[in-house]
Short mmCIF file of C-alpha atoms and ligand atoms in Angstrom, two decimals:
data_model
loop_
_atom_site.label_atom_id
_atom_site.label_comp_id
_atom_site.label_asym_id
_atom_site.label_seq_id
_atom_site.Cartn_x
_atom_site.Cartn_y
_atom_site.Cartn_z
CA MET A 903 169.69 42.16 262.96
CA SER A 904 165.99 43.25 263.29
CA LEU A 905 164.74 46.26 261.46
CA LEU A 906 164.49 48.19 264.73
CA GLN A 907 168.05 47.27 265.65
CA LYS A 908 169.14 48.30 262.15
CA ILE A 909 167.39 51.76 262.55
CA GLN A 910 168.99 52.18 265.99
CA GLN A 911 172.35 51.21 264.61
CA GLN A 912 171.94 53.76 261.78
CA ARG A 913 170.91 56.44 264.22
CA HIS A 914 173.95 55.57 266.34
CA ASP A 915 176.27 55.77 263.32
CA LEU A 916 174.65 59.10 262.37
CA THR A 917 175.19 60.68 265.80
CA HIS A 918 178.72 59.49 265.74
CA ARG A 919 179.30 61.08 262.44
CA ALA A 920 177.44 64.27 263.46
CA PHE A 921 179.78 64.59 266.47
CA ASP A 922 182.73 63.93 264.20
CA ARG A 923 183.82 61.03 266.24
CA HIS A 924 186.24 59.52 263.78
CA ILE A 925 189.79 60.43 262.93
CA ARG A 926 192.02 59.02 260.21
CA LEU A 927 195.65 59.55 261.07
CA GLY A 928 198.26 58.91 258.40
CA VAL A 929 201.76 58.09 259.57
CA THR A 930 204.48 58.38 256.95
CA GLY A 931 208.16 59.01 256.50
CA LEU A 932 210.91 57.61 254.37
CA SER A 933 212.05 54.05 254.85
CA GLY A 934 213.75 53.65 258.19
CA SER A 935 212.49 56.96 259.58
CA GLY A 936 210.63 55.16 262.50
CA LYS A 937 207.05 54.63 261.42
CA THR A 938 206.81 51.10 262.83
CA ALA A 939 208.22 52.17 266.18
CA PHE A 940 206.06 55.25 266.27
CA ILE A 941 202.81 53.52 265.67
CA THR A 942 203.68 50.70 268.11
CA SER A 943 204.43 53.29 270.78
CA LEU A 944 201.42 55.50 270.04
CA VAL A 945 198.95 52.52 270.14
CA HIS A 946 200.66 51.21 273.30
CA GLN A 947 200.40 54.57 275.03
CA LEU A 948 196.71 54.80 274.15
CA THR A 949 195.75 51.27 275.13
CA GLN A 950 198.05 50.61 278.11
CA GLY A 951 199.91 53.71 279.02
CA ASP A 952 197.19 55.79 280.71
CA GLU A 953 199.50 56.62 283.63
CA PRO A 954 199.63 60.33 284.02
CA ALA A 955 203.23 60.00 284.95
CA ASN A 956 204.09 58.63 281.50
CA LEU A 957 202.03 61.19 279.52
CA PRO A 958 202.16 64.39 281.52
CA PHE A 959 201.37 66.77 278.60
CA PHE A 960 198.37 64.77 277.21
CA ASP A 961 195.48 66.77 278.70
CA VAL A 962 192.86 64.00 278.74
CA VAL A 963 195.22 61.81 280.72
CA ARG A 964 196.51 64.49 282.99
CA GLU A 965 192.96 65.61 283.87
CA GLN A 966 192.07 61.94 284.56
CA ARG A 967 189.35 61.91 281.90
CA TYR A 968 190.85 59.13 279.83
CA LEU A 969 189.08 55.86 280.25
CA GLY A 970 191.21 53.76 277.92
CA GLY A 971 191.60 52.52 274.37
CA LYS A 972 190.76 49.23 272.71
CA LEU A 973 191.76 47.74 269.37
CA ALA A 974 188.84 47.87 267.01
CA ALA A 975 187.65 45.19 264.57
CA GLN A 976 189.09 45.84 261.16
CA LEU A 977 187.89 45.90 257.64
CA PRO A 978 189.76 43.46 255.46
CA ASP A 979 190.71 46.15 252.91
CA MET A 980 194.31 46.61 254.08
CA PRO A 981 196.88 44.48 255.94
CA ARG A 982 196.68 44.93 259.75
CA PHE A 983 199.48 46.72 261.48
CA PRO A 984 201.43 43.96 263.34
CA LEU A 985 201.25 45.51 266.83
CA GLU A 986 201.41 42.41 268.95
CA GLN A 987 204.43 40.98 267.04
CA ASN A 988 206.27 44.31 267.42
CA LEU A 989 205.69 44.31 271.14
CA GLN A 990 207.10 40.84 271.35
CA TYR A 991 210.28 41.91 269.59
CA LEU A 992 210.76 44.63 272.23
CA GLN A 993 210.40 42.11 275.02
CA GLN A 994 213.06 39.74 273.75
CA GLN A 995 216.38 39.46 275.61
CA PRO A 996 218.28 41.29 274.39
CA PRO A 997 215.49 43.62 273.19
CA GLN A 998 215.14 43.84 269.39
CA TRP A 999 213.64 46.51 267.16
CA PRO A 1000 210.69 45.17 265.24
CA PRO A 1001 211.60 44.23 261.69
CA SER A 1002 210.93 46.81 259.01
CA THR A 1003 207.66 46.38 257.26
CA VAL A 1004 206.96 47.21 253.67
CA GLY A 1005 203.83 48.64 252.12
CA SER A 1006 200.93 50.00 254.02
CA SER A 1007 198.97 48.81 256.94
CA ARG A 1008 196.29 50.04 259.25
CA LEU A 1009 195.08 49.62 262.81
CA GLY A 1010 191.82 50.83 264.34
CA LEU A 1011 191.29 51.99 267.84
CA GLN A 1012 188.26 52.95 269.94
CA LEU A 1013 189.18 55.56 272.54
CA ARG A 1014 186.93 56.21 275.59
CA TYR A 1015 187.02 59.32 277.75
CA LYS A 1016 184.93 61.70 279.72
CA ALA A 1017 184.10 64.93 278.03
CA ALA A 1018 185.58 67.99 279.73
CA ALA A 1019 182.47 70.12 279.70
CA GLY A 1020 179.38 70.98 277.70
CA LEU A 1021 176.36 69.10 276.64
CA ARG A 1022 178.19 65.82 275.99
CA ALA A 1023 179.81 65.81 279.45
CA ARG A 1024 176.38 66.25 281.06
CA LEU A 1025 174.35 63.82 278.94
CA GLN A 1026 176.78 61.00 278.47
CA SER A 1027 178.69 58.89 280.94
CA HIS A 1028 181.48 58.69 278.47
CA SER A 1029 182.41 59.70 274.91
CA GLU A 1030 184.11 57.67 272.24
CA LEU A 1031 186.50 58.53 269.46
CA ALA A 1032 187.34 56.08 266.66
CA LEU A 1033 190.97 56.40 265.57
CA ASP A 1034 192.18 54.77 262.39
CA ILE A 1035 195.92 54.78 261.91
CA ILE A 1036 197.30 54.27 258.46
CA ASP A 1037 200.97 53.47 257.93
CA TYR A 1038 202.23 54.12 254.42
CA PRO A 1039 205.73 54.63 252.91
CA GLY A 1040 206.81 58.19 252.34
CA GLU A 1041 208.30 56.96 249.15
CA TRP A 1042 204.77 56.92 247.70
CA LEU A 1043 204.56 60.64 248.28
CA LEU A 1044 207.74 61.10 246.24
CA ASP A 1045 205.73 59.87 243.22
CA LEU A 1046 203.50 62.90 243.22
CA PRO A 1047 205.86 65.14 241.20
CA LEU A 1048 205.76 62.57 238.41
CA LEU A 1049 202.18 63.70 237.72
CA GLU A 1050 203.72 66.94 236.45
CA MET A 1051 206.63 65.49 234.53
CA SER A 1052 206.72 63.77 231.22
CA TYR A 1053 208.58 60.53 230.85
CA ARG A 1054 211.40 62.51 229.22
CA GLN A 1055 211.59 65.01 232.08
CA TRP A 1056 211.61 62.11 234.57
CA CYS A 1057 214.64 60.55 232.75
CA GLU A 1058 216.43 63.91 232.99
CA PHE A 1059 215.56 64.26 236.67
CA SER A 1060 216.70 60.74 237.48
CA TRP A 1061 220.07 61.04 235.74
CA GLN A 1062 220.83 64.31 237.39
CA LEU A 1063 220.25 62.56 240.66
CA PHE A 1064 222.35 59.49 239.77
CA ASN A 1065 225.27 61.73 238.87
CA ARG A 1066 225.51 63.15 242.42
CA GLU A 1067 228.68 62.33 244.34
CA HIS A 1068 227.17 59.74 246.69
CA ARG A 1069 225.27 57.97 243.90
CA THR A 1070 227.42 57.92 240.80
CA THR A 1071 229.59 54.92 241.57
CA LEU A 1072 226.55 52.61 242.06
CA ALA A 1073 224.97 53.83 238.81
CA GLN A 1074 227.93 52.88 236.54
CA PRO A 1075 226.80 49.33 235.61
CA PHE A 1076 223.28 50.41 234.72
CA LEU A 1077 224.67 53.46 232.81
CA GLN A 1078 226.89 51.19 230.83
CA GLN A 1079 224.05 48.82 230.08
CA LEU A 1080 221.92 51.71 228.86
CA GLN A 1081 224.72 53.01 226.60
CA ASP A 1082 224.42 49.70 224.69
CA VAL A 1083 220.68 49.64 224.67
CA ASP A 1084 218.77 48.69 221.52
CA LEU A 1085 216.14 51.42 221.34
CA THR A 1086 214.17 49.54 218.66
CA ASN A 1087 213.66 46.51 220.80
CA ASP A 1088 210.50 46.64 222.90
CA GLY A 1089 210.27 42.87 223.44
CA GLU A 1090 208.78 41.68 226.72
CA LEU A 1091 212.01 39.86 227.92
CA TYR A 1092 214.25 42.72 226.97
CA VAL A 1093 212.19 45.34 228.80
CA GLN A 1094 211.91 43.13 231.83
CA GLN A 1095 215.65 42.42 231.87
CA LEU A 1096 216.43 46.16 231.88
CA THR A 1097 213.77 46.78 234.53
CA ASP A 1098 215.46 44.12 236.73
CA SER A 1099 218.75 45.93 236.43
CA TYR A 1100 217.14 49.19 237.36
CA LYS A 1101 215.38 47.47 240.33
CA GLN A 1102 218.73 46.21 241.48
CA LEU A 1103 220.13 49.70 241.32
CA LEU A 1104 217.18 51.05 243.36
CA GLN A 1105 217.74 48.32 245.87
CA GLN A 1106 221.35 49.33 246.29
CA TYR A 1107 220.31 53.01 246.62
CA HIS A 1108 217.73 51.88 249.18
CA ASP A 1109 220.50 50.32 251.23
CA LEU A 1110 222.86 53.31 250.82
CA PRO A 1111 222.51 55.83 253.67
CA GLY A 1112 221.42 59.15 252.37
CA ALA A 1113 219.91 58.08 249.00
CA TYR A 1114 216.29 59.00 249.69
CA LEU A 1115 214.77 59.86 246.41
CA ASN A 1116 213.91 56.56 244.80
CA GLN A 1117 211.32 56.56 242.08
CA PRO A 1118 208.98 55.10 241.09
CA GLY A 1119 207.87 54.32 244.64
CA ARG A 1120 206.25 51.00 243.83
CA LEU A 1121 209.06 49.44 241.90
CA LEU A 1122 210.80 48.16 245.06
CA VAL A 1123 207.57 47.43 246.95
CA PRO A 1124 205.02 46.51 244.34
CA GLY A 1125 202.44 44.90 246.80
CA GLN A 1126 199.34 43.92 244.88
CA LEU A 1127 200.81 45.41 241.74
CA ALA A 1128 203.47 42.78 241.27
CA GLY A 1129 203.63 41.73 237.68
CA ALA A 1130 201.70 44.66 236.32
CA PRO A 1131 203.13 45.75 232.97
CA MET A 1132 203.41 49.43 234.13
CA LEU A 1133 206.01 48.34 236.58
CA GLN A 1134 208.28 47.57 233.72
CA LEU A 1135 209.73 51.04 234.01
CA PHE A 1136 213.18 52.62 234.19
CA PRO A 1137 214.64 55.95 233.11
CA LEU A 1138 216.53 55.85 229.77
CA LEU A 1139 219.39 58.36 229.38
CA PRO A 1140 217.83 61.75 228.56
CA GLN A 1141 219.19 61.91 225.01
CA GLN A 1142 217.69 58.47 224.44
CA ALA A 1143 214.28 59.39 225.74
CA GLU A 1144 214.05 62.14 223.09
CA GLN A 1145 214.10 59.63 220.27
CA ASN A 1146 211.03 58.31 218.54
CA THR A 1147 211.57 54.60 218.91
CA ALA A 1148 209.71 51.45 219.99
CA LEU A 1149 211.38 51.22 223.36
CA VAL A 1150 210.85 54.87 224.24
CA ALA A 1151 207.13 54.51 223.17
CA LYS A 1152 206.67 51.53 225.39
CA LEU A 1153 208.32 53.00 228.48
CA THR A 1154 206.32 56.25 227.98
CA GLN A 1155 203.14 54.18 227.87
CA HIS A 1156 204.10 52.30 231.06
CA TYR A 1157 205.03 55.62 232.74
CA ASP A 1158 201.69 57.05 231.83
CA SER A 1159 199.66 54.08 233.06
CA TYR A 1160 201.71 54.12 236.31
CA ARG A 1161 200.61 57.76 236.83
CA LYS A 1162 197.00 56.98 236.04
CA HIS A 1163 196.51 53.64 237.73
CA VAL A 1164 198.92 53.95 240.72
CA ILE A 1165 199.61 57.51 241.72
CA LYS A 1166 196.19 59.09 241.12
CA PRO A 1167 194.21 56.35 242.85
CA PHE A 1168 196.51 56.42 245.79
CA TYR A 1169 195.73 60.12 246.32
CA ARG A 1170 192.03 59.74 245.59
CA ARG A 1171 191.39 56.63 247.66
CA TYR A 1172 193.79 56.74 250.65
CA PHE A 1173 195.24 60.19 250.94
CA ALA A 1174 191.95 62.02 250.41
CA ALA A 1175 190.48 60.22 253.39
CA LEU A 1176 193.13 61.35 255.89
CA ASP A 1177 192.30 63.97 258.55
CA ARG A 1178 195.67 64.27 260.21
CA GLN A 1179 199.17 63.39 259.26
CA VAL A 1180 202.48 62.61 260.92
CA ILE A 1181 205.70 62.85 258.95
CA LEU A 1182 208.73 61.29 260.52
CA VAL A 1183 212.16 62.52 259.56
CA ASP A 1184 215.42 60.86 260.61
CA CYS A 1185 217.60 63.95 260.52
CA LEU A 1186 220.46 62.40 262.62
CA SER A 1187 221.04 59.53 260.14
CA ALA A 1188 221.23 62.10 257.30
CA LEU A 1189 223.90 64.01 259.32
CA ASN A 1190 225.80 60.73 259.83
CA ALA A 1191 225.78 60.05 256.11
CA GLY A 1192 227.23 63.46 255.21
CA TYR A 1193 226.71 66.56 253.03
CA ALA A 1194 225.19 65.01 249.88
CA ALA A 1195 222.77 62.94 252.00
CA THR A 1196 221.58 65.93 253.95
CA GLN A 1197 221.09 67.90 250.74
CA GLU A 1198 219.12 64.98 249.29
CA LEU A 1199 216.96 64.66 252.43
CA GLN A 1200 216.12 68.35 252.05
CA GLN A 1201 215.13 67.79 248.41
CA ALA A 1202 213.07 64.77 249.24
CA LEU A 1203 211.17 66.68 251.96
CA ARG A 1204 210.48 69.39 249.49
CA LEU A 1205 208.88 66.89 247.15
CA ILE A 1206 207.02 65.15 250.00
CA LEU A 1207 205.62 68.51 251.09
CA GLN A 1208 203.99 69.05 247.73
CA SER A 1209 201.44 66.52 248.93
CA PHE A 1210 200.42 68.99 251.61
CA ASN A 1211 200.11 72.00 249.42
CA TYR A 1212 196.44 72.62 249.06
CA GLY A 1213 196.46 76.00 247.36
CA PRO A 1214 193.46 76.44 245.11
CA SER A 1215 195.59 75.88 241.96
CA SER A 1216 197.57 72.94 243.44
CA LEU A 1217 197.81 69.62 241.73
CA LEU A 1218 196.03 67.99 244.67
CA SER A 1219 193.04 70.29 244.72
CA ARG A 1220 192.50 69.32 241.07
CA LEU A 1221 192.60 65.60 241.96
CA PHE A 1222 190.37 65.69 245.09
CA LYS A 1223 189.33 67.77 248.05
CA PRO A 1224 192.05 67.47 250.70
CA GLN A 1225 190.91 67.59 254.32
CA ILE A 1226 194.06 67.20 256.36
CA SER A 1227 193.82 69.70 259.08
CA LYS A 1228 196.94 68.98 261.18
CA VAL A 1229 200.39 67.99 260.09
CA LEU A 1230 203.02 66.96 262.60
CA PHE A 1231 206.70 66.94 261.52
CA ALA A 1232 208.62 64.83 263.93
CA ALA A 1233 212.42 64.50 264.09
CA SER A 1234 212.59 60.88 265.13
CA LYS A 1235 215.08 58.99 267.31
CA ALA A 1236 215.91 62.11 269.33
CA ASP A 1237 217.19 59.83 272.11
CA HIS A 1238 220.35 59.37 270.03
CA ALA A 1239 221.27 62.86 271.19
CA THR A 1240 221.40 64.39 274.76
CA PRO A 1241 218.22 66.30 275.77
CA GLU A 1242 219.77 69.73 275.63
CA GLN A 1243 220.34 69.16 271.87
CA HIS A 1244 216.69 68.52 271.12
CA LYS A 1245 215.95 72.23 270.66
CA ALA A 1246 218.70 72.35 267.93
CA LEU A 1247 217.29 69.18 266.35
CA THR A 1248 213.81 70.78 266.09
CA LEU A 1249 215.37 73.96 264.53
CA LEU A 1250 217.28 71.82 262.12
CA LEU A 1251 214.10 70.06 260.99
CA GLN A 1252 212.37 73.42 260.70
CA GLN A 1253 215.15 74.65 258.52
CA LEU A 1254 215.06 71.58 256.34
CA LEU A 1255 211.39 72.28 255.87
CA GLN A 1256 211.56 76.06 255.62
CA GLN A 1257 211.92 76.59 252.00
CA PRO A 1258 209.06 74.29 251.08
CA LEU A 1259 206.90 75.61 253.89
CA LYS A 1260 207.30 79.10 252.53
CA HIS A 1261 206.14 78.06 249.06
CA SER A 1262 203.15 76.05 250.05
CA GLN A 1263 199.86 77.27 251.29
CA TYR A 1264 198.81 75.61 254.44
CA GLN A 1265 195.64 77.63 254.88
CA ALA A 1266 193.77 74.59 256.12
CA ALA A 1267 196.38 72.70 258.08
CA THR A 1268 198.04 73.57 261.37
CA THR A 1269 201.64 72.35 261.42
CA GLU A 1270 204.05 71.65 264.22
CA ALA A 1271 207.65 70.39 264.47
CA MET A 1272 209.09 68.53 267.38
CA ALA A 1273 211.99 66.19 268.34
CA ILE A 1274 210.71 62.88 269.58
CA ALA A 1275 211.67 59.24 270.40
CA ALA A 1276 208.78 56.87 270.04
CA ILE A 1277 210.57 54.10 271.90
CA ARG A 1278 213.50 55.09 274.02
CA ALA A 1279 216.88 53.35 273.51
CA SER A 1280 218.83 55.51 275.89
CA ASP A 1281 218.86 57.03 279.36
CA SER A 1282 220.23 60.52 279.73
CA GLY A 1283 222.32 61.96 282.62
CA PHE A 1284 225.60 63.72 283.36
CA VAL A 1285 229.17 62.56 283.87
CA ARG A 1286 231.88 64.68 285.57
CA VAL A 1287 234.66 65.68 283.20
CA ASP A 1288 237.39 67.85 284.83
CA GLY A 1289 235.00 68.75 287.62
CA LEU A 1290 232.29 69.87 285.16
CA ALA A 1291 228.96 68.11 284.62
CA GLN A 1292 228.89 66.98 280.95
CA PRO A 1293 225.60 65.62 279.53
CA CYS A 1294 225.71 62.07 278.24
CA ILE A 1295 223.45 59.21 277.22
CA SER A 1296 223.80 55.52 278.05
CA GLY A 1297 222.45 52.56 276.20
CA THR A 1298 223.31 49.27 274.54
CA GLY A 1299 224.87 49.24 271.09
CA LEU A 1300 223.76 46.81 268.41
CA ALA A 1301 226.71 44.51 269.28
CA GLN A 1302 225.46 44.38 272.84
CA GLN A 1303 228.17 46.65 274.18
CA ALA A 1304 227.27 49.01 277.09
CA LEU A 1305 227.86 52.59 276.12
CA THR A 1306 227.96 55.86 277.95
CA TYR A 1307 228.94 58.84 275.90
CA PHE A 1308 228.30 62.31 274.66
CA PRO A 1309 227.06 61.87 271.06
CA GLY A 1310 228.02 65.31 269.97
CA GLU A 1311 226.15 68.49 269.18
CA VAL A 1312 223.25 68.66 266.79
CA PRO A 1313 223.59 71.67 264.41
CA ALA A 1314 220.65 74.05 264.53
CA THR A 1315 220.99 74.82 260.84
CA VAL A 1316 221.71 72.67 257.80
CA PRO A 1317 225.61 72.38 257.81
CA ASP A 1318 227.53 73.40 254.73
CA ARG A 1319 230.05 71.28 252.93
CA ALA A 1320 232.95 72.80 254.91
CA LEU A 1321 231.48 71.74 258.22
CA PHE A 1322 230.92 68.21 256.98
CA ALA A 1323 234.51 68.11 255.77
CA ALA A 1324 235.76 69.14 259.18
CA HIS A 1325 233.43 67.15 261.37
CA LYS A 1326 232.15 63.61 261.25
CA PHE A 1327 228.67 63.26 262.82
CA ASP A 1328 228.28 59.96 264.63
CA PHE A 1329 224.89 59.30 266.21
CA ILE A 1330 225.16 55.55 267.06
CA PRO A 1331 222.26 53.24 266.64
CA LEU A 1332 221.21 51.56 269.98
CA ARG A 1333 219.00 48.67 271.00
CA PRO A 1334 215.65 49.62 272.60
CA LEU A 1335 215.69 49.77 276.45
CA PRO A 1336 214.66 46.56 278.19
CA TRP A 1337 210.84 46.40 278.57
CA GLN A 1338 208.23 43.98 279.83
CA ASP A 1339 204.53 43.89 278.91
CA GLY A 1340 202.57 45.69 281.63
CA GLN A 1341 205.19 48.41 281.94
CA ALA A 1342 204.86 51.84 280.46
CA LEU A 1343 206.82 52.14 277.22
CA ARG A 1344 209.42 54.91 277.64
CA HIS A 1345 209.52 57.66 275.06
CA VAL A 1346 210.41 61.29 274.42
CA ARG A 1347 207.48 63.70 273.88
CA MET A 1348 204.90 61.14 272.75
CA ASP A 1349 202.58 62.99 275.14
CA HIS A 1350 203.13 66.20 273.17
CA VAL A 1351 202.53 64.25 270.00
CA LEU A 1352 199.24 62.83 271.33
CA GLN A 1353 198.10 66.24 272.57
CA PHE A 1354 198.79 67.92 269.20
CA LEU A 1355 197.16 65.15 267.21
CA LEU A 1356 194.16 64.22 269.34
CA GLY A 1357 193.88 66.70 272.23
CA ASP A 1358 191.15 68.82 270.63
CA LYS A 1359 189.08 65.74 269.78
CA LEU A 1360 189.23 64.42 273.34
CA ARG A 1361 187.73 67.46 275.03
N1 LIG B 1908 216.89 55.24 269.38
C1 LIG B 1908 215.75 55.07 268.68
N2 LIG B 1908 215.83 54.36 267.54
C2 LIG B 1908 214.61 54.19 266.83
C3 LIG B 1908 213.39 54.82 267.27
N3 LIG B 1908 212.49 54.51 266.37
C4 LIG B 1908 213.06 53.74 265.44
N4 LIG B 1908 214.39 53.63 265.73
C5 LIG B 1908 215.43 52.95 264.83
O1 LIG B 1908 215.12 53.08 263.49
C6 LIG B 1908 214.93 51.86 262.86
C7 LIG B 1908 213.82 51.92 261.79
O2 LIG B 1908 212.58 52.12 262.46
P1 LIG B 1908 211.24 51.68 261.86
O3 LIG B 1908 210.18 52.07 262.82
O4 LIG B 1908 211.27 50.20 261.49
O5 LIG B 1908 211.20 52.58 260.55
P2 LIG B 1908 210.12 52.44 259.37
O6 LIG B 1908 210.84 51.89 258.17
O7 LIG B 1908 209.79 53.92 259.03
O8 LIG B 1908 208.90 51.75 259.79
C8 LIG B 1908 214.58 50.90 264.01
O9 LIG B 1908 214.91 49.55 263.72
C9 LIG B 1908 215.47 51.45 265.12
O10 LIG B 1908 216.82 50.97 264.97
C10 LIG B 1908 213.43 55.57 268.47
O11 LIG B 1908 212.38 56.03 268.98
N5 LIG B 1908 214.60 55.67 269.12
MG1 LIG B 1909 207.71 50.25 258.96
#
């Protein structure tokens, strides 16, 4: 590049920055909440789906100002989000959901549009907005509270959790192992062996519907941290953690380095750079899993929301200067319920978030809650029952069976124990609807999502 070109390039970069032409969008949610499906759909809508009929509430598309989106070249600092592979899974016969990914990834887009009015509309043939999408596990946000807990407090927290009704049976073998633990032994092999047992327990919890709160977040998905000593970590029994012994000292040391070398850098490097955030919540699976699960989802959301509490005295403001200005809470997989239940689903999500929302100070961020399906798995309609039109959905079950049914009502408030005892929620998982490349990808409210997240930047 010649000097002149360099200067022009720099000036170009500067104008872009001056116009704030870059958005970093974080997409998170607990494992299985629908992040992969969400990003796949969002990117597909922005690169292929510029049909007004498919995105009626996305202003830039409806006003026919959207000129299209292209994938951008990517810095090699993070794995790339596997968009093309995911689209291939959806095209298989029968259609498949993309496999669940672990860890974080990123995808860059360059969006082109005509400005609606003003100087830019008059001076430029088109405007551009760079969109960076960053997918990261919600489990990483569950680590934030560890910054304010000592190792001993964490042990207490963990064992209170493991004693809950839906968790206690699985915890028994590890509990027994700890009861016989030699607190004076801090040998490498011994600590690793106990860590492996804890990891196995975490894996079982991960597979148990309704066990959301699994800490530390990197033990199951270590990524580049695999083999790091600080990942030799597990909660001793609270009365053990109070003792002054070699094993307690070692675990405390690992716990402290985990906080310093994993949690804090995540917030400073990744989180601090985000401008907007989507948090996906799979409320319907929690209802399926019962009372204890729904309670734990609420608790997990409360902890996750601490990451969006930017009050002047908050933990995060002490770590860095947060700049997230919009947060979208999305109840995912809404197509498992009939459309007239979506209102209740949104209210349920709002209630799950209410307590934490009240306590946090969102001065800077605008928040919104909605019920969505990133990739539709069902069609909705009506059947006649005793002469009355009854809403229903139809789709294909995982075992390939064709289904037409009313999945039941969604409660608009968090049900109590009595309701769960009397009623079994059963929102059945479905395969995605058949789809071929070149067609629009069907969804529920992705246009509202796009309008909330990007509408103001595409004016
Ligand atoms: N019906 C329906 N199911 C979905 C949707 N999005 C995700 N799912 C289901 O939820 C599972 C987990 O989604 P995924 O995107 O992999 O979650 P992640 O772990 O957060 O990335 C998928 O395999 C699907 O079975 C959706 O929009 N509609
Ligand atoms: Mg994923």
